[in-house]
XYZ file of C-alpha atoms in Angstrom:
667
model
C -22.686 124.226 17.639
C -22.670 120.549 16.982
C -20.604 118.781 14.402
C -21.712 115.615 12.699
C -19.548 113.646 10.317
C -18.999 110.208 8.836
C -15.613 109.254 7.478
C -15.241 106.328 5.103
C -12.067 104.516 4.302
C -9.884 105.512 1.322
C -12.120 108.304 0.068
C -10.307 111.337 1.465
C -7.039 113.304 1.482
C -7.221 116.432 3.692
C -9.863 116.615 6.460
C -11.194 119.689 8.150
C -14.466 119.751 10.025
C -17.494 121.404 8.455
C -19.179 123.643 11.040
C -22.901 123.268 10.783
C -24.612 126.615 10.953
C -27.770 127.189 12.953
C -31.077 126.716 11.359
C -33.020 124.425 9.189
C -32.758 120.677 9.017
C -31.459 118.756 6.087
C -33.275 117.856 2.996
C -30.397 115.605 1.956
C -30.521 114.682 4.732
C -9.881 97.399 24.523
C -12.885 94.985 24.913
C -12.948 91.460 23.520
C -15.697 89.404 21.933
C -15.245 85.729 22.581
C -15.497 83.496 19.512
C -17.575 80.917 21.340
C -20.102 83.619 22.233
C -20.188 85.631 19.043
C -23.389 84.117 17.799
C -25.069 85.020 21.063
C -23.815 88.617 21.355
C -24.505 91.493 18.757
C -24.071 139.389 -4.339
C -25.563 137.828 -7.286
C -26.405 138.327 -10.946
C -29.940 139.353 -11.828
C -32.030 136.982 -13.896
C -33.045 137.956 -17.381
C -36.678 137.031 -16.688
C -37.745 137.089 -13.025
C -40.170 134.336 -12.090
C -43.792 135.224 -11.513
C -45.567 133.844 -8.485
C -49.029 133.127 -7.181
C -48.607 133.460 -3.379
C -50.286 131.678 -0.487
C -49.698 132.135 3.267
C -46.183 131.215 4.387
C -45.546 127.959 6.260
C -41.964 128.563 7.368
C -39.277 131.223 7.280
C -36.065 130.413 5.480
C -32.800 132.008 6.449
C -31.148 134.871 4.641
C -28.960 134.450 1.617
C -25.757 132.622 2.627
C -22.575 134.589 2.665
C -19.122 133.377 1.769
C -17.605 131.226 4.505
C -14.266 129.502 5.040
C -14.291 126.376 2.931
C -13.452 122.895 4.187
C -10.749 122.248 1.595
C -8.401 124.054 -0.733
C -9.867 123.994 -4.246
C -8.026 122.100 -6.936
C -8.388 122.730 -10.645
C -9.083 119.084 -11.381
C -9.855 116.153 -9.135
C -9.691 112.633 -10.522
C -12.095 109.995 -9.180
C -10.981 107.758 -6.345
C -13.460 105.024 -7.297
C -14.897 104.152 -10.708
C -17.719 101.640 -11.097
C -18.213 100.096 -14.532
C -21.021 97.609 -13.877
C -23.790 99.265 -15.883
C -24.245 98.654 -19.612
C -26.078 101.852 -20.478
C -26.579 105.409 -19.247
C -26.592 105.945 -15.493
C -29.626 108.035 -14.682
C -29.465 108.459 -10.913
C -27.121 107.986 -7.946
C -27.843 108.129 -4.210
C -25.895 107.514 -1.012
C -27.501 105.616 1.827
C -28.126 107.774 4.915
C -25.158 106.200 6.719
C -22.884 106.748 3.706
C -21.840 103.129 3.485
C -23.755 102.226 0.336
C -24.142 103.855 -3.045
C -27.105 103.060 -5.283
C -27.342 103.728 -9.003
C -30.020 103.268 -11.638
C -29.557 102.976 -15.357
C -31.143 102.790 -18.774
C -30.041 99.153 -18.729
C -33.006 98.649 -16.337
C -30.651 97.764 -13.495
C -30.794 99.211 -9.994
C -27.462 98.426 -8.344
C -25.994 98.698 -4.877
C -22.250 98.976 -4.208
C -19.981 99.683 -1.265
C -19.424 103.432 -1.390
C -15.838 103.124 -0.191
C -14.463 100.341 -2.330
C -16.981 100.326 -5.160
C -17.462 96.613 -4.572
C -20.728 95.266 -5.962
C -23.265 94.341 -3.296
C -26.392 93.397 -5.260
C -28.708 94.166 -8.132
C -32.398 94.722 -7.547
C -34.198 92.671 -10.166
C -37.778 92.169 -11.229
C -38.704 95.226 -13.270
C -38.733 96.389 -16.854
C -37.884 99.679 -18.546
C -35.286 102.270 -17.732
C -34.569 102.827 -14.060
C -34.780 106.629 -13.993
C -34.687 107.627 -10.347
C -33.776 106.168 -6.964
C -34.169 107.333 -3.373
C -33.294 105.886 0.031
C -35.773 106.081 2.886
C -34.612 108.252 5.806
C -33.715 105.186 7.887
C -31.838 103.597 4.986
C -33.864 100.391 5.104
C -35.806 100.963 1.881
C -34.878 101.970 -1.632
C -37.440 103.305 -4.100
C -36.969 103.296 -7.855
C -38.977 104.902 -10.656
C -39.073 103.183 -14.037
C -39.726 103.613 -17.709
C -42.454 100.979 -17.465
C -44.497 103.555 -15.486
C -43.997 101.735 -12.174
C -42.565 102.643 -8.791
C -40.897 99.841 -6.809
C -39.924 99.746 -3.138
C -37.059 97.413 -2.225
C -35.652 96.069 1.026
C -32.057 97.304 1.068
C -30.782 94.527 3.285
C -32.241 91.572 1.394
C -32.866 92.996 -2.076
C -36.468 91.791 -1.853
C -39.152 93.651 -3.775
C -41.618 94.844 -1.148
C -44.129 96.848 -3.166
C -44.913 97.833 -6.734
C -46.970 100.973 -7.248
C -48.787 101.324 -10.541
C -51.033 104.092 -11.781
C -48.813 106.395 -13.783
C -49.437 106.281 -17.534
C -45.958 107.364 -18.586
C -42.376 107.160 -17.351
C -41.657 107.800 -13.693
C -38.862 110.378 -13.599
C -38.475 111.138 -9.897
C -39.170 109.401 -6.582
C -38.615 110.744 -3.075
C -39.499 109.715 0.485
C -41.057 112.152 2.910
C -38.725 113.169 5.770
C -40.608 110.977 8.243
C -40.481 108.008 5.850
C -44.236 107.471 5.829
C -44.912 108.641 2.278
C -43.407 108.159 -1.142
C -43.955 110.695 -3.904
C -43.460 110.008 -7.607
C -43.320 112.423 -10.531
C -44.029 111.285 -14.061
C -44.012 112.179 -17.732
C -47.813 111.852 -17.507
C -47.625 115.361 -15.950
C -48.777 114.148 -12.527
C -47.396 113.562 -9.046
C -48.681 110.663 -6.986
C -48.505 110.296 -3.215
C -48.266 106.755 -1.855
C -48.685 105.600 1.751
C -45.968 103.080 2.549
C -47.671 101.392 5.483
C -50.737 100.436 3.432
C -49.490 100.641 -0.135
C -52.428 102.906 -0.983
C -52.447 105.787 -3.418
C -53.417 108.762 -1.272
C -53.579 111.477 -3.891
C -52.659 112.569 -7.395
C -51.493 116.131 -7.954
C -52.429 117.572 -11.317
C -51.752 120.976 -12.798
C -48.541 120.662 -14.730
C -48.930 120.734 -18.493
C -45.590 119.103 -19.134
C -43.722 116.158 -17.749
C -42.701 116.262 -14.084
C -38.914 116.032 -14.037
C -38.162 116.318 -10.330
C -39.869 116.471 -6.950
C -38.530 117.314 -3.468
C -39.934 117.525 0.042
C -39.112 120.465 2.286
C -37.101 119.487 5.376
C -40.214 119.557 7.560
C -42.230 117.594 5.003
C -44.938 120.253 4.773
C -44.193 121.292 1.194
C -43.598 119.256 -1.924
C -41.924 121.072 -4.798
C -42.107 119.904 -8.399
C -40.166 120.933 -11.501
C -41.668 120.475 -14.926
C -40.991 120.720 -18.629
C -43.830 123.256 -18.759
C -41.265 125.827 -17.515
C -42.784 126.053 -14.039
C -42.091 125.005 -10.493
C -45.092 124.231 -8.327
C -45.385 124.102 -4.547
C -47.861 121.759 -2.927
C -49.216 121.924 0.641
C -48.870 118.403 2.067
C -51.431 119.035 4.803
C -54.226 120.064 2.463
C -52.709 118.382 -0.600
C -53.519 121.471 -2.595
C -51.360 123.517 -4.919
C -49.853 126.425 -3.022
C -48.133 128.308 -5.793
C -46.838 128.261 -9.325
C -43.507 129.874 -10.129
C -42.934 130.617 -13.802
C -40.043 131.727 -15.937
C -37.876 128.646 -16.303
C -36.905 128.776 -19.940
C -36.056 125.385 -21.449
C -38.027 123.784 -18.620
C -37.339 123.277 -14.938
C -35.171 120.195 -14.586
C -34.771 119.834 -10.860
C -35.894 121.141 -7.475
C -33.954 120.701 -4.249
C -34.011 122.447 -0.870
C -30.843 123.987 0.554
C -30.017 122.425 3.935
C -28.371 125.666 5.091
C -30.929 128.304 4.168
C -34.142 126.404 3.511
C -34.330 128.062 0.113
C -35.632 126.127 -2.855
C -33.162 125.661 -5.684
C -34.378 125.046 -9.193
C -32.221 124.016 -12.134
C -32.868 125.220 -15.645
C -30.321 125.153 -18.483
C -27.232 127.032 -17.217
C -28.914 128.599 -14.194
C -29.737 127.685 -10.642
C -32.332 129.934 -9.078
C -32.719 130.111 -5.312
C -36.289 130.869 -4.280
C -38.023 131.653 -1.008
C -40.618 128.854 -0.794
C -42.850 130.952 1.473
C -43.132 133.874 -0.942
C -41.969 132.458 -4.264
C -39.592 135.364 -4.652
C -36.234 134.842 -6.262
C -33.457 135.439 -3.732
C -30.508 135.027 -6.041
C -29.371 133.237 -9.159
C -26.192 131.344 -9.909
C -25.422 131.481 -13.619
C -21.652 131.083 -13.794
C -21.880 127.486 -14.960
C -19.609 126.426 -17.808
C -22.099 123.991 -19.297
C -25.741 123.014 -19.325
C -26.562 121.723 -15.844
C -28.653 118.572 -15.560
C -28.756 118.374 -11.783
C -27.197 119.806 -8.628
C -26.582 118.610 -5.075
C -25.904 120.587 -1.922
C -23.228 119.562 0.524
C -24.803 118.640 3.871
C -23.847 122.011 5.355
C -25.255 123.813 2.314
C -22.108 125.792 1.516
C -21.078 123.893 -1.624
C -23.038 123.004 -4.747
C -22.029 120.152 -7.014
C -23.322 120.418 -10.559
C -23.843 117.531 -12.958
C -22.820 119.002 -16.289
C -23.678 118.080 -19.844
C -19.982 118.407 -20.799
C -19.144 115.357 -18.647
C -17.683 117.227 -15.677
C -18.852 117.869 -12.143
C -18.355 121.422 -10.920
C -17.959 122.395 -7.287
C -19.210 125.880 -6.510
C -19.504 128.085 -3.454
C -23.230 128.360 -2.843
C -23.057 131.873 -1.437
C -21.460 133.618 -4.410
C -21.176 131.116 -7.227
C -17.381 131.061 -7.177
C -16.058 127.938 -8.827
C -13.957 125.829 -6.513
C -12.885 122.852 -8.585
C -13.740 120.526 -11.435
C -14.210 116.801 -11.031
C -13.226 114.914 -14.139
C -13.358 111.296 -15.178
C -16.492 110.927 -17.264
C -16.514 111.000 -21.069
C -20.174 111.900 -21.595
C -22.930 113.983 -20.010
C -23.563 113.566 -16.296
C -27.163 112.993 -15.292
C -27.009 112.782 -11.517
C -24.770 113.921 -8.681
C -24.847 113.324 -4.913
C -22.847 114.253 -1.828
C -22.103 111.606 0.749
C -23.824 112.311 4.087
C -20.521 113.529 5.564
C -19.944 115.893 2.631
C -16.508 114.532 1.935
C -17.155 112.681 -1.281
C -19.191 113.243 -4.405
C -20.684 110.589 -6.694
C -21.940 111.043 -10.227
C -23.631 108.902 -12.867
C -23.085 109.485 -16.554
C -24.251 108.635 -20.043
C -20.943 106.769 -20.380
C -22.422 104.049 -18.141
C -20.084 104.613 -15.209
C -20.432 105.859 -11.656
C -17.472 107.822 -10.295
C -16.734 108.820 -6.714
C -14.358 111.644 -5.855
C -12.716 112.433 -2.522
C -12.967 116.161 -1.934
C -11.663 116.297 1.635
C -9.367 114.280 3.798
C -9.470 110.877 5.421
C -8.044 110.338 8.897
C -7.228 106.694 8.142
C -3.467 106.285 8.551
C -3.082 102.572 7.986
C -4.763 99.195 7.991
C -2.779 96.485 9.748
C -3.342 93.098 8.146
C -1.854 89.879 9.492
C -4.339 88.247 11.788
C -6.314 85.369 10.356
C -9.281 85.652 12.718
C -11.158 88.339 14.618
C -9.077 90.982 16.377
C -10.490 91.414 19.853
C -8.242 93.886 21.633
C -5.580 96.544 20.999
C -3.227 98.481 23.268
C -0.477 101.058 22.730
C 2.754 100.887 24.684
C 3.180 103.913 26.981
C 5.953 105.323 24.781
C 3.761 104.976 21.696
C 6.343 102.848 19.939
C 4.358 99.627 19.800
C 0.789 98.550 19.295
C -0.287 95.125 20.533
C -3.282 93.263 19.132
C -4.912 90.083 20.427
C -6.881 87.847 18.137
C -9.081 84.800 17.887
C -6.240 83.274 15.849
C -4.559 82.650 19.264
C -1.744 85.132 18.642
C -0.634 88.485 19.945
C 0.955 90.638 17.297
C 3.273 93.527 18.056
C 3.213 96.304 15.491
C 5.709 99.115 15.053
C 3.385 102.102 15.396
C 5.806 104.331 13.499
C 5.927 102.432 10.222
C 2.875 100.163 10.591
C 4.815 96.922 10.211
C 4.602 93.781 12.351
C 7.583 93.561 14.704
C 6.767 90.396 16.669
C 4.295 87.529 16.610
C 3.655 86.083 20.078
C 2.340 82.539 20.331
C 1.494 80.365 23.316
C -2.229 80.791 23.820
C -4.292 77.802 22.737
C -7.555 79.675 22.247
C -8.688 83.177 21.377
C -6.746 86.103 22.846
C -9.402 88.429 24.187
C -7.496 91.188 25.934
C -4.042 92.802 25.869
C -2.589 95.483 28.154
C 0.797 97.146 28.709
C 2.083 97.922 32.183
C 2.368 101.669 32.947
C 6.156 101.625 32.493
C 5.827 99.598 29.299
C 8.113 96.806 30.476
C 5.446 94.095 30.523
C 2.628 93.116 28.221
C -0.245 91.035 29.559
C -2.475 88.897 27.352
C -5.526 86.902 28.388
C -7.603 84.401 26.500
C -10.376 81.894 26.264
C -7.818 79.254 27.340
C -8.255 80.675 30.884
C -4.623 81.795 30.888
C -2.910 85.129 31.460
C 0.524 85.452 29.931
C 3.087 88.092 30.851
C 5.649 89.110 28.223
C 8.935 90.996 28.600
C 8.730 93.877 26.116
C 12.522 94.141 25.897
C 12.546 91.008 23.758
C 8.887 89.932 23.845
C 9.748 86.642 25.519
C 7.227 85.041 27.844
C 7.848 85.828 31.532
C 5.063 83.958 33.279
C 1.679 82.283 32.904
C -0.994 82.980 35.505
C -3.630 80.334 36.130
C -6.694 80.145 38.341
C -9.717 81.206 36.351
C -12.217 78.516 35.415
C -13.565 80.078 32.237
C -12.530 82.391 29.419
C -10.814 85.588 30.552
C -12.306 88.620 28.908
C -10.311 91.548 30.263
C -7.039 92.402 32.011
C -5.794 95.716 33.417
C -2.718 96.965 35.262
C -2.840 99.137 38.356
C -1.291 102.593 38.068
C 1.920 101.471 39.818
C 2.158 98.370 37.633
C 2.462 96.022 40.592
C -1.016 94.519 40.351
C -2.930 92.994 37.478
C -6.711 92.609 37.518
C -8.539 90.033 35.422
C -12.215 89.537 34.625
C -13.624 86.197 33.542
C -16.696 84.402 32.380
C -16.386 82.374 35.579
C -18.026 85.406 37.258
C -14.908 86.410 39.196
C -12.498 89.322 39.284
C -9.027 88.422 40.512
C -5.997 90.487 41.478
C -2.482 89.201 40.776
C 1.001 90.125 41.964
C 2.803 90.949 38.722
C 6.235 90.129 40.130
C 5.425 86.699 41.563
C 2.450 85.780 39.412
C 0.523 84.803 42.535
C -3.163 85.493 43.006
C -3.478 87.959 45.862
C -7.220 88.591 46.008
C -10.500 87.267 44.629
C -13.357 89.754 44.747
C -15.876 86.946 45.009
C -18.343 85.441 42.637
C -20.601 87.870 40.792
C -24.095 87.141 39.552
C -22.845 86.505 36.009
C -19.702 86.495 33.952
C -17.556 89.627 34.162
C -16.856 91.355 30.885
C -14.524 94.216 31.719
C -12.272 95.424 34.505
C -10.320 98.653 34.896
C -8.326 100.460 37.591
C -8.935 104.117 38.351
C -6.006 106.386 37.415
C -4.967 106.712 41.065
C -5.144 102.929 41.560
C -7.548 103.183 44.499
C -10.650 101.928 42.784
C -11.552 99.066 40.523
C -14.569 99.103 38.240
C -15.948 96.026 36.531
C -19.054 95.107 34.590
C -21.373 92.162 34.200
C -24.921 91.419 33.093
C -26.445 94.895 33.112
C -24.450 95.895 36.183
C -21.465 98.060 37.086
C -19.577 97.485 40.323
C -17.196 99.996 41.916
C -14.709 98.497 44.378
C -12.401 100.221 46.839
C -8.932 98.691 46.759
C -7.727 100.062 50.157
C -10.957 99.133 51.922
C -11.528 95.930 49.963
C -15.250 96.557 49.699
C -17.938 97.575 47.242
C -18.643 101.269 46.894
C -21.666 100.706 44.687
C -23.279 98.016 42.594
C -25.798 99.433 40.148
C -28.159 98.227 37.452
C -26.718 100.330 34.658
C -27.959 98.863 31.389
C -30.587 96.565 29.980
C -28.069 94.033 28.673
C -24.459 92.953 29.131
C -22.110 95.820 29.962
C -19.246 95.039 27.621
C -16.706 97.593 28.817
C -16.153 100.280 31.423
C -13.512 103.014 31.267
C -12.383 105.761 33.639
C -11.882 109.318 32.492
C -8.251 110.500 32.795
C -9.016 112.468 35.967
C -10.834 109.478 37.481
C -14.054 111.348 38.187
C -16.161 109.784 35.460
C -16.843 106.304 34.199
C -18.063 105.412 30.721
C -19.941 102.194 30.050
C -20.777 100.381 26.818
C -23.521 97.823 26.504
C -25.211 95.394 24.189
C -28.349 97.488 24.726
C -26.827 99.910 22.220
C -26.071 102.648 24.735
C -23.002 104.464 26.022
C -23.476 106.068 29.420
C -21.398 108.404 31.585
C -21.439 107.971 35.373
C -20.290 109.859 38.464
C -17.777 107.514 40.104
C -18.454 108.876 43.590
C -22.231 108.544 43.593
C -22.878 105.953 40.911
C -25.400 108.327 39.368
C -25.857 108.507 35.608
C -24.842 111.886 34.213
C -26.051 111.404 30.662
C -26.395 108.985 27.798
C -24.437 109.547 24.634
C -26.746 109.269 21.679
C -25.809 107.614 18.430
C -27.216 105.009 16.104
C -25.737 101.726 17.178
C -26.448 98.088 17.748
C -24.405 96.239 20.362
C -21.703 98.537 21.698
C -18.616 96.428 22.278
C -16.095 98.903 23.677
C -15.668 102.440 24.963
C -12.703 104.632 25.963
C -11.834 108.229 26.835
C -9.147 110.142 24.991
C -6.096 110.989 27.139
C -7.202 114.616 27.390
C -10.755 113.590 28.311
C -12.192 115.647 25.467
C -13.487 112.727 23.439
C -15.409 109.540 24.178
C -15.150 106.762 21.593
C -17.129 103.571 21.161
C -17.016 100.626 18.761
C -20.009 98.522 17.884
C -21.505 95.675 15.913
C -22.597 98.043 13.132
C -18.937 98.179 12.036
C -18.513 101.802 13.077
C -16.574 103.876 15.555
C -18.616 106.661 17.152
C -16.905 109.678 18.658
C -18.374 112.349 20.899
C -17.002 115.721 21.902
C -17.340 115.261 25.615
C -19.594 118.284 26.134
C -22.090 117.056 23.528
C -24.487 114.141 23.789
C -24.871 113.665 20.032
C -22.266 111.923 17.910
C -19.625 114.340 16.636
C -17.809 111.989 14.312
C -18.193 108.526 12.874
C -15.293 106.537 11.511
C -16.339 103.987 8.931
C -14.166 101.519 7.109
C -14.276 98.260 9.009
C -16.207 95.453 7.370
C -17.327 93.773 10.584
C -17.795 94.354 14.316
C -15.463 96.761 16.082
C -14.294 94.990 19.233
C -11.466 97.045 20.720
C -10.128 100.596 20.828
C -6.957 102.271 22.057
C -5.536 105.788 22.004
C -1.873 106.511 21.493
C -0.326 108.159 24.564
C -0.527 111.628 23.006
C -4.134 111.098 21.940
C -3.421 111.817 18.297
C -3.928 108.303 16.953
C -6.808 105.925 17.544
C -6.515 102.190 16.924
C -9.590 100.060 16.264
C -9.762 96.257 16.203
C -12.382 94.378 14.268
C -13.871 91.031 13.359
C -12.744 91.826 9.814
C -9.281 90.630 10.995
C -7.725 94.089 10.772
C -6.534 96.877 12.999
C -7.039 100.381 11.672
C -5.124 103.473 12.753
C -6.817 106.879 12.563
C -5.157 110.317 12.680
C -7.370 112.373 14.972
C -5.460 115.583 14.343
C -7.352 115.641 11.068
C -10.661 114.854 12.684
C -10.400 117.331 15.574
C -7.863 120.009 14.541
C-alpha cells in the first residue's frame, strides 16, 4: 500500500499517517545554489422513503460499504480554527483547496473570488472582472486553472498564477450554482438555476452539450473519479446520473425530500453521496440502490466533504458548526467551531489534515485536525540559506548562507549559538568532520574555511580553486576533504595541513556536488548531466555516465554504500547501482528543478528539495512520493538528517531553516 501526504506549516498538532485502502481513485482528488547563478537555474439506519431508480447498464463496480477503521486522530469535542480569514464582506458561498494544498480559494456574495495561502491565510489575490454573487469555485486537476460560477449567469475560467481571466462562458439564463472540472481537465461542467447542466470544452471554449431533464434548479454537480458519469442534485428532489460518453441521462433517483443539495463521490468506496436536509444517502451509482444512510446530524446539512481516504466526512451545518463523522458508521468524532452563522461550504485539504469552511458570517476558517511534523523555524539569516549539516552528536546544526555567514544553531532548543564570519561571498556548503571536531565551509569566494568546533574559531583557510566552490565533503576517517567547484575541478585536501593532495583533473563543466562513500574508498561527483564515480585507492574513474538531461545538482550515497541517489534540474531523482553505474529506478514526484537529495541514516527514506518550495520524501521501496513537507516560501536548497534520523533540516531561499520531526511522519 502506498501512502501519499502533504504537510503544511502550522496547521497541525498530532500526525499519524492515513493508510490509503485499495480501490477507486479520488474524486477530491546539503546542496547549494549560488546567488550569481540563481536566475539561470530553477450498520446503518433505514431511510424513511427509499429512493426509486430507473436503471441502465453499470459502468463500474464500487466497493462494499466501508467498515469502521482506526482513525488518524483522537477526536476532540471542540476544535477551534487555526486560521481565520476575514477578507470577504458578505456570505462565503464556496471554498476549495488547490490540488497541492498550498492555496485556498473562496467565493462570496460580495462578488469576490479570492485566493489566500492555505497555511498562513495571507491574501494572494482577488480575481476581478465579473458581476453577481460568486456561488461556486473549482480548481482544475493540475491546479493551473480556477473556475467560478456567478449570479450573473456566467462561468469564468481564471489563470491561478497570474489572476488573468482566460475565458467567460455564457449561455445559462439563471444563476450558476456549481462548477466542476472533469478528472482529465479537458471539460468544465456547470449547473444552474435554469434547471440545466452545460458541458464546456476548455481547449476550444465551445459549448459541447446542455443536459436537460431537471424541473428544479441544479444545486450541485460532480464527476465520477473516472470521468464517465456526471451526477447532478436538484431542487426537484432528484439526483440524476449522466453518461459522459453518450451524453445521455442514465438514471433518475428520487426521494430527496426538501431537495437534493449536493452530490459527491466517495474516494474510498466509489459510492455517490447525496445531501438532503439532515441526511446523507450513499448510493451505488451503477444500480441507483441506496447502500446506507447517515442521519445522525445535529443540524441541517448544507454540504459535505470526504477526507482523501474516504473514512471521514466533514459536514457544513446550518447551525454554524462543522461536524466530523466516521463515514462507515456515522459516529460523530468532533465539532469544529468558530463561525457565528450557517456554513455553506466545506473542504478537506489534499493531505486530509486540515478542513476549511466558508460561512454566512463572511469568514473562512481553517482547522488543523491532525498533527504537523514542523518542530521549528530558524530565522536569522538575511539571505538565501544554501546548505545545512548536523554535527555527529546531534548537538549542533550548521547553516551556510548567501549572507556570507555560517550560523551554528543549538539543535536542542533551536537557538543560535554562534555566528561565523570570514567569507566574503555566499557560503554554499557546510560539512562536519565524522568526529565532529571540525566544520568546513565553502563559498563563492573560492575559499574553504575550517573551524574548530570546540570554540568555533577559524583553524585554516584552503585556497586553490579558481571559481565558486559548490560542495565540500569529509572522508570517513576525517583526514581528507573533497571540494567541488565551478572551475570544473574536484580537489582533495589534507585536513591537518590544509595542503592540496590531489586534483582529479578538469571536468567538462563545473562540478556541483561531491561525496565520499561510507567506506571512504570511492568518491562520487556530478556535473552537467553526468555522474562520475572515482576510486580513491586506484586513483581512477570507475564510471562516467550521462545520468540526467540537465545539471546534476547533488549526489548522495546510501548508508551501506551500495546505492547512489542523484538530483537534477531536469526535475528527476534517480537511484543508481554504484558498482555498475546502472539506473535502478526513478523516483516520481511533481517537481521543478531538484536542488538536493539525501538518504535517511537507516536508508529507509529518500528526500529531495526543489524549486517548487517543497520537500519530497519516498519510502525507499516505493517509487511514488510518500510524503511532502510544505511550508517554505521559496526554493529548498539543502537538506540534512540528524544522526538518529528523527529530525530533518531543510534550508531555503526564504532565508530560513526548518526542522521536521519525522517520528510523526513515519511512526
